[in-house]
Every structure is written in C-alpha cells, then in structure tokens.
CSV table of C-alpha atoms in Angstrom, one decimal:
chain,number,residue,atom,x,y,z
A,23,UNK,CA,-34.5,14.0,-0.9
A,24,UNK,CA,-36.2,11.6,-3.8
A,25,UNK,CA,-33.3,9.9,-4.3
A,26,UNK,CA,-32.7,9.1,-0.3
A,27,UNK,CA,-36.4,7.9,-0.5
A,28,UNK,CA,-35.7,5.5,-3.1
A,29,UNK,CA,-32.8,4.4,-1.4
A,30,UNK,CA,-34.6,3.4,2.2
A,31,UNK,CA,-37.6,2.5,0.4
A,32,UNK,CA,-35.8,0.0,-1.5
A,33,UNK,CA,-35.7,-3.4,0.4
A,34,UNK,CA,-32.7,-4.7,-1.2
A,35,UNK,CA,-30.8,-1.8,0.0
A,36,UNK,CA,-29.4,-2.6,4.2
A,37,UNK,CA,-29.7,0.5,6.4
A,38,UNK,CA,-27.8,1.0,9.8
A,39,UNK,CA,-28.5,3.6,12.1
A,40,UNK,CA,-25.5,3.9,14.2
A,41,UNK,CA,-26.0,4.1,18.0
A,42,UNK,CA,-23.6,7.1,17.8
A,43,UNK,CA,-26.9,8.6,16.3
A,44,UNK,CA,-29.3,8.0,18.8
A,45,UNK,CA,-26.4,9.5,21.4
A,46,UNK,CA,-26.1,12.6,20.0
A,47,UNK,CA,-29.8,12.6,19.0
A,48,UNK,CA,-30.4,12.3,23.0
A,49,UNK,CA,-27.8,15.4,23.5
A,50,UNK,CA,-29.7,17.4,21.4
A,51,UNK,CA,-33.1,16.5,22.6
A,52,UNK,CA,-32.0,17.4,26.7
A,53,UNK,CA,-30.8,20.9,25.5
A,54,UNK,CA,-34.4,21.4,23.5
A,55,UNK,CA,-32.5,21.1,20.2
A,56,UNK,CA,-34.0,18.6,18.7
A,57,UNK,CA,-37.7,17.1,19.2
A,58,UNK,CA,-38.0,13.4,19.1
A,59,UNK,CA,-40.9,11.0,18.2
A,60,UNK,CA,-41.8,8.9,21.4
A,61,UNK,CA,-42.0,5.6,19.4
A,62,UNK,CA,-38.5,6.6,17.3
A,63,UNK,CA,-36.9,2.9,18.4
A,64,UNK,CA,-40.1,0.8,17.3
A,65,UNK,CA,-40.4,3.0,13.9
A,66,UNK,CA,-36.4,1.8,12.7
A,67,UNK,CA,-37.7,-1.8,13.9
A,68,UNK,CA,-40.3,-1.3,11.9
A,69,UNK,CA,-38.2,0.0,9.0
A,70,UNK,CA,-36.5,-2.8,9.4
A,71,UNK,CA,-32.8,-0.5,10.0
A,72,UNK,CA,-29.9,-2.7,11.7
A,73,UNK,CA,-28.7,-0.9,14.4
A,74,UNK,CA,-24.5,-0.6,14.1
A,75,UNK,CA,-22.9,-0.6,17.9
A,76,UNK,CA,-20.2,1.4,18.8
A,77,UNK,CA,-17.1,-0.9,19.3
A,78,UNK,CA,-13.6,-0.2,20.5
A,79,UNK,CA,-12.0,-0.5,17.1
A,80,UNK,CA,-14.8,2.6,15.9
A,81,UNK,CA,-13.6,4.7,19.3
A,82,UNK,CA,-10.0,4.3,19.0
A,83,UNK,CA,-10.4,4.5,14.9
A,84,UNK,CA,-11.3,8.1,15.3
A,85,UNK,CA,-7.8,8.7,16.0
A,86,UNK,CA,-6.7,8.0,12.7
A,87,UNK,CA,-8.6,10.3,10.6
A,88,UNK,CA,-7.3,13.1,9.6
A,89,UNK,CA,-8.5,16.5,11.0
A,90,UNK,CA,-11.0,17.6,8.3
A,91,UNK,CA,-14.0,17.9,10.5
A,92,UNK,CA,-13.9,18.8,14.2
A,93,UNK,CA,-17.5,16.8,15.2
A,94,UNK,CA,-16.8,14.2,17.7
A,95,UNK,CA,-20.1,12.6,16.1
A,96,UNK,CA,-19.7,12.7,12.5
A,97,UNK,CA,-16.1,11.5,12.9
A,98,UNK,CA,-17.5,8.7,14.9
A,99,UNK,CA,-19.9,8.0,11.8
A,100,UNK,CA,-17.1,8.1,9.3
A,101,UNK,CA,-14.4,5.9,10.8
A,102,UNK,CA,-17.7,3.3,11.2
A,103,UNK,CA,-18.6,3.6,7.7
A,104,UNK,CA,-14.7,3.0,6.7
A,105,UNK,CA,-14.0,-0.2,8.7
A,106,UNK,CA,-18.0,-1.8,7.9
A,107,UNK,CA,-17.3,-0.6,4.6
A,108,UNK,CA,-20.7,1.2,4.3
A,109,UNK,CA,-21.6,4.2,2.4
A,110,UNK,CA,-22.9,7.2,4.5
A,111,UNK,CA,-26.1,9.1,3.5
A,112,UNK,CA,-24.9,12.5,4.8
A,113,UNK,CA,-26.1,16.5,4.1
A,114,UNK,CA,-22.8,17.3,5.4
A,115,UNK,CA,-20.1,18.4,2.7
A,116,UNK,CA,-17.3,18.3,4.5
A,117,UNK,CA,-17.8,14.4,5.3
A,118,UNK,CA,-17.6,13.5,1.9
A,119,UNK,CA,-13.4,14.8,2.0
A,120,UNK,CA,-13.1,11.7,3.7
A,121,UNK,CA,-11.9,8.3,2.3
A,122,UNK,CA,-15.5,6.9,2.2
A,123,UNK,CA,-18.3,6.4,0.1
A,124,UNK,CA,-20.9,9.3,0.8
A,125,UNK,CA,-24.6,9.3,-0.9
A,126,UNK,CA,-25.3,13.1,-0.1
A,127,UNK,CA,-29.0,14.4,0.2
C-alpha cells in the first residue's frame, strides 16, 4: 500500500477514477455491501482525480477481450485502460493476464 500512496501522492502522476467505479460502487452500497463517505465526489475533486466517462468504444470494447475474468466491472476497467493507454492500480490478479499495464497493491 506505500507504494500506491506514493503513486496518488505524487502530483506528476494523473489519476482517473472511472465512472464504471462509482457505478458499481453505488451497486454495492444499495445491497449494504459497501459503506460510502457522503462527500466521496468533492474528496476526488479535491484529489484532484479526472473522472474517465464511459463511452461506446469502452462498452462495445468489452467484447473483444478475451474471457479471463467474468466481472462485467473489471472488464469494463480493463478495456478502458487499453484504449486510454493507462495503467490500472488493481488488487486483483487475474486483471493483470490482460494486455495492460497493471501497478498491483
């Protein structure tokens, strides 16, 4: 976790938060999953995070990957990290079999 610190703490260093995020953060919260701070938006502002859109190109994108990872989210996250050419900060193991750059926590 030091090393993701570093990373968001460093300002030369761009951070998105994709809105696929906040969707399945909102899924989670309305079946008492997941608790979410009330000022979550202004604190990423704040942070100074760019928010990355969901665009067509990311929905129908999915359907090119190949079938390593059955999460409708995370497969949402990775085509969007292919075609902005990002790296993805992920705990997840099995995202990192993908054709993408992952920084894993």
């Amino acid at each position: 976790m030091l090393v993701l610190y570093h990373i968001i703490r460093d300002k030369t260093n761009q951070i998105f938060v994709s809105s696929a995020s906040f969707w399945e953060m909102a899924i989670k919260k309305s079946l008492w999953r997941l608790t979410l701070p009330h000022n979550l938006i202004e604190t990423i502002a704040a942070e100074n995070f760019e928010i990355l859109p969901i665009v067509p190109a990311d929905c129908l994108g999915v359907a090119d990957l190949p079938l390593l990872h059955s999460d409708p989210f995370d497969r949402l996250l990775v085509i969007q990290t292919k075609l902005n050419d990002l790296a993805m900060i992920t705990q997840d193991s099995r995202i990192a079999e993908y054709p993408i750059v992952t920084i894993a926590t």
